[in-house]
Amino acid sequence: VQKLLVAYAQEGTLRHWRLADGALLSTLDVRPVKLGAAAFDAAGTLLATSAGVEWEAHKLDDEYLGWQVWDTQTGEIIKQLGKSYDSVLTRHLYPDILLSPDGSWVLMISVSAEGELTDLKNLFMYGIAAKQVGDGYVNFARQPEEDDFDVIVFDAQGDFFAAADETGKVAIFPFRPPDYPKEAQAIIEKPGSLGPRPLALAFDP
């Protein structure tokens, strides 16, 4: 059965629709977090959500922080990095989030929301079953626009992910968690060729 998930960012709810007859199957209330992104695993048994909209206006409000992984059958939260989360360096928002097709890893863009590192973006990986953080890194020598990814997407098998940064560059990386991909396997669009800030990416299955 084909279904559609709609994330209502300002309202803080997720609504699940059946496309065949337009029936509303369920509504999930995730307030006070205002949603930035949502993604299923391939089987549709897990759902990842994150806070990331209007983060410029609410960068210091804890209620806008965090990400969650939900069991779609029970509506229960399996894992969350919550609104009161403080990392070693700064608090974060997550404007884009993915679940690997097998549902074992969460991949997301994190954005520093306060302090000297405000606006710094990085990729973050977390293994759900293993409760393991991926071997990520932040390259402090890079220029502000370099690899500051805005959108990410997995291929159907979860072997690769594509990422687009603020300059318009689109790169493809191998996904081999827990290792962080330090170099792109391919760059299919160079900086400036698509204009700034691509809004979305999609792999043909």
Tab-separated table of C-alpha atoms in Angstrom:
chain	number	residue	atom	x	y	z
A	1	VAL	CA	0.000	0.000	0.000
A	2	GLN	CA	1.435	3.362	-0.978
A	3	LYS	CA	1.561	5.879	1.831
A	4	LEU	CA	2.637	9.464	2.254
A	5	LEU	CA	4.076	11.154	5.326
A	6	VAL	CA	3.557	14.890	5.693
A	7	ALA	CA	5.570	16.845	8.269
A	8	TYR	CA	3.829	19.980	9.509
A	9	ALA	CA	6.794	21.992	10.708
A	10	GLN	CA	5.103	24.842	12.557
A	11	GLU	CA	2.408	22.631	14.051
A	12	GLY	CA	4.864	19.983	15.198
A	13	THR	CA	2.883	17.022	13.886
A	14	LEU	CA	3.402	14.198	11.402
A	15	ARG	CA	0.401	12.908	9.439
A	16	HIS	CA	0.406	9.581	7.638
A	17	TRP	CA	-1.899	9.233	4.620
A	18	ARG	CA	-2.917	6.268	2.445
A	19	LEU	CA	-2.766	7.385	-1.170
A	20	ALA	CA	-5.317	4.941	-2.593
A	21	ASP	CA	-8.303	6.548	-0.856
A	22	GLY	CA	-6.804	9.596	0.863
A	23	ALA	CA	-7.456	8.161	4.327
A	24	LEU	CA	-5.585	9.689	7.273
A	25	LEU	CA	-3.953	6.703	8.984
A	26	SER	CA	-2.274	8.344	11.965
A	27	THR	CA	-1.127	11.619	13.477
A	28	LEU	CA	2.034	11.834	15.549
A	29	ASP	CA	2.515	14.823	17.830
A	30	VAL	CA	6.196	15.717	18.319
A	31	ARG	CA	5.737	19.142	19.909
A	32	PRO	CA	7.365	21.311	21.150
A	33	VAL	CA	9.974	20.433	18.496
A	34	LYS	CA	9.355	22.164	15.193
A	35	LEU	CA	10.264	19.679	12.497
A	36	GLY	CA	13.128	20.169	10.094
A	37	ALA	CA	13.128	16.768	8.382
A	38	ALA	CA	11.644	13.271	8.492
A	39	ALA	CA	12.658	9.965	6.860
A	40	PHE	CA	11.631	6.276	6.876
A	41	ASP	CA	13.786	3.184	6.603
A	42	ALA	CA	13.122	0.978	3.554
A	43	ALA	CA	10.662	-1.273	5.392
A	44	GLY	CA	8.725	1.631	6.859
A	45	THR	CA	9.116	0.259	10.380
A	46	LEU	CA	11.249	3.159	11.640
A	47	LEU	CA	10.845	6.901	11.272
A	48	ALA	CA	13.510	9.517	12.009
A	49	THR	CA	12.579	13.129	12.742
A	50	SER	CA	14.682	16.170	13.560
A	51	ALA	CA	14.370	19.804	14.572
A	52	GLY	CA	15.783	22.287	12.146
A	53	VAL	CA	13.338	24.915	10.894
A	54	GLU	CA	13.645	28.566	11.857
A	55	TRP	CA	16.794	27.714	13.745
A	56	GLU	CA	18.247	31.162	13.127
A	57	ALA	CA	15.395	32.696	15.113
A	58	HIS	CA	15.415	30.026	17.818
A	59	LYS	CA	19.052	28.998	17.980
A	60	LEU	CA	19.170	29.143	21.776
A	61	ASP	CA	15.738	27.659	22.557
A	62	ASP	CA	16.166	24.098	23.828
A	63	GLU	CA	12.701	23.105	22.691
A	64	TYR	CA	13.797	23.371	19.075
A	65	LEU	CA	16.715	21.020	19.444
A	66	GLY	CA	17.053	17.283	18.965
A	67	TRP	CA	16.285	14.255	16.811
A	68	GLN	CA	14.246	11.114	17.374
A	69	VAL	CA	13.788	7.621	15.927
A	70	TRP	CA	10.243	6.243	16.215
A	71	ASP	CA	8.712	2.773	15.936
A	72	THR	CA	6.017	3.337	13.314
A	73	GLN	CA	3.894	0.432	14.582
A	74	THR	CA	3.717	1.512	18.218
A	75	GLY	CA	4.484	5.236	17.961
A	76	GLU	CA	7.131	4.861	20.666
A	77	ILE	CA	10.499	6.621	20.603
A	78	ILE	CA	13.374	4.158	20.211
A	79	LYS	CA	16.155	6.718	20.425
A	80	GLN	CA	16.368	10.453	20.854
A	81	LEU	CA	18.933	13.142	21.333
A	82	GLY	CA	16.633	15.490	23.117
A	83	LYS	CA	15.858	19.115	23.577
A	84	SER	CA	18.147	19.501	26.589
A	85	TYR	CA	21.138	18.015	24.777
A	86	ASP	CA	24.500	19.756	25.126
A	87	SER	CA	27.502	18.409	23.246
A	88	VAL	CA	31.094	19.055	24.183
A	89	LEU	CA	31.265	22.113	21.962
A	90	THR	CA	27.780	23.484	21.386
A	91	ARG	CA	24.127	22.639	20.991
A	92	HIS	CA	22.900	21.596	17.569
A	93	LEU	CA	19.972	21.517	15.189
A	94	TYR	CA	19.506	18.957	12.423
A	95	PRO	CA	18.048	20.401	9.188
A	96	ASP	CA	18.234	17.089	7.298
A	97	ILE	CA	18.070	13.504	8.556
A	98	LEU	CA	18.145	10.063	6.913
A	99	LEU	CA	17.712	6.458	7.987
A	100	SER	CA	19.844	3.870	6.211
A	101	PRO	CA	17.571	1.554	4.205
A	102	ASP	CA	18.137	-1.299	6.679
A	103	GLY	CA	17.260	0.986	9.590
A	104	SER	CA	20.545	0.463	11.413
A	105	TRP	CA	22.048	3.959	11.100
A	106	VAL	CA	20.894	7.553	11.274
A	107	LEU	CA	22.763	10.030	9.084
A	108	MET	CA	22.120	13.723	9.592
A	109	ILE	CA	23.427	17.212	9.070
A	110	SER	CA	24.168	18.934	12.353
A	111	VAL	CA	24.343	22.711	12.680
A	112	SER	CA	25.942	24.393	15.670
A	113	ALA	CA	23.373	26.631	17.313
A	114	GLU	CA	25.388	28.747	19.693
A	115	GLY	CA	28.796	30.021	20.727
A	116	GLU	CA	31.857	30.551	18.590
A	117	LEU	CA	30.906	27.653	16.286
A	118	THR	CA	27.440	29.000	15.387
A	119	ASP	CA	26.398	27.995	11.856
A	120	LEU	CA	29.163	25.385	11.491
A	121	LYS	CA	27.729	22.313	9.767
A	122	ASN	CA	28.920	18.714	9.915
A	123	LEU	CA	27.745	15.195	9.149
A	124	PHE	CA	26.773	13.037	12.111
A	125	MET	CA	26.157	9.258	12.183
A	126	TYR	CA	24.582	7.162	14.911
A	127	GLY	CA	24.103	3.378	14.994
A	128	ILE	CA	20.675	2.653	16.491
A	129	ALA	CA	21.016	-0.973	17.575
A	130	ALA	CA	24.701	-0.704	18.501
A	131	LYS	CA	24.209	2.688	20.198
A	132	GLN	CA	27.369	3.786	18.452
A	133	VAL	CA	28.439	7.208	17.245
A	134	GLY	CA	30.162	7.244	13.865
A	135	ASP	CA	33.746	8.371	13.532
A	136	GLY	CA	32.950	11.912	12.427
A	137	TYR	CA	35.201	14.926	12.292
A	138	VAL	CA	35.122	18.670	11.827
A	139	ASN	CA	37.779	20.213	9.612
A	140	PHE	CA	38.422	23.593	11.193
A	141	ALA	CA	40.812	24.562	8.374
A	142	ARG	CA	38.109	24.587	5.713
A	143	GLN	CA	36.508	27.739	4.388
A	144	PRO	CA	32.999	28.518	5.702
A	145	GLU	CA	31.276	27.435	2.475
A	146	GLU	CA	33.276	24.229	1.972
A	147	ASP	CA	31.351	21.009	2.602
A	148	ASP	CA	28.709	22.833	4.620
A	149	PHE	CA	26.059	20.404	3.457
A	150	ASP	CA	22.435	21.481	3.302
A	151	VAL	CA	20.797	18.311	1.930
A	152	ILE	CA	21.693	14.602	1.865
A	153	VAL	CA	20.114	11.476	0.349
A	154	PHE	CA	20.810	7.718	0.322
A	155	ASP	CA	20.706	5.477	-2.721
A	156	ALA	CA	18.193	2.614	-2.524
A	157	GLN	CA	20.702	0.124	-1.092
A	158	GLY	CA	22.361	2.524	1.345
A	159	ASP	CA	25.804	1.992	-0.182
A	160	PHE	CA	26.239	5.664	-1.046
A	161	PHE	CA	24.866	9.038	-0.126
A	162	ALA	CA	24.873	12.299	-2.054
A	163	ALA	CA	25.345	15.671	-0.377
A	164	ALA	CA	24.956	19.221	-1.651
A	165	ASP	CA	26.658	22.173	0.009
A	166	GLU	CA	26.128	25.928	0.091
A	167	THR	CA	28.223	26.531	-3.037
A	168	GLY	CA	26.091	24.249	-5.212
A	169	LYS	CA	28.605	21.402	-5.198
A	170	VAL	CA	27.056	17.929	-5.259
A	171	ALA	CA	29.253	15.049	-4.129
A	172	ILE	CA	28.740	11.293	-3.746
A	173	PHE	CA	30.262	9.498	-0.764
A	174	PRO	CA	30.517	5.789	0.108
A	175	PHE	CA	28.555	4.949	3.253
A	176	ARG	CA	30.690	2.637	5.384
A	177	PRO	CA	29.771	3.333	8.999
A	178	PRO	CA	31.179	3.831	11.517
A	179	ASP	CA	33.928	5.348	9.338
A	180	TYR	CA	33.345	8.926	8.257
A	181	PRO	CA	33.881	9.440	4.490
A	182	LYS	CA	36.745	11.873	4.422
A	183	GLU	CA	36.848	12.125	0.630
A	184	ALA	CA	34.092	12.108	-1.958
A	185	GLN	CA	34.027	9.213	-4.401
A	186	ALA	CA	32.743	11.522	-7.112
A	187	ILE	CA	31.872	15.184	-7.547
A	188	ILE	CA	29.096	15.469	-10.107
A	189	GLU	CA	28.585	19.225	-9.897
A	190	LYS	CA	31.364	21.638	-9.079
A	191	PRO	CA	30.922	24.669	-6.812
A	192	GLY	CA	28.860	27.392	-8.428
A	193	SER	CA	27.615	25.273	-11.329
A	194	LEU	CA	24.095	24.919	-9.909
A	195	GLY	CA	23.959	28.152	-7.961
A	196	PRO	CA	23.861	28.330	-4.173
A	197	ARG	CA	22.006	26.039	-1.780
A	198	PRO	CA	20.327	23.175	-3.673
A	199	LEU	CA	17.050	22.348	-1.937
A	200	ALA	CA	16.745	18.602	-2.576
A	201	LEU	CA	18.493	15.534	-3.988
A	202	ALA	CA	17.105	12.171	-5.132
A	203	PHE	CA	18.593	8.924	-6.457
A	204	ASP	CA	16.801	7.005	-9.195
A	205	PRO	CA	16.090	3.615	-7.533
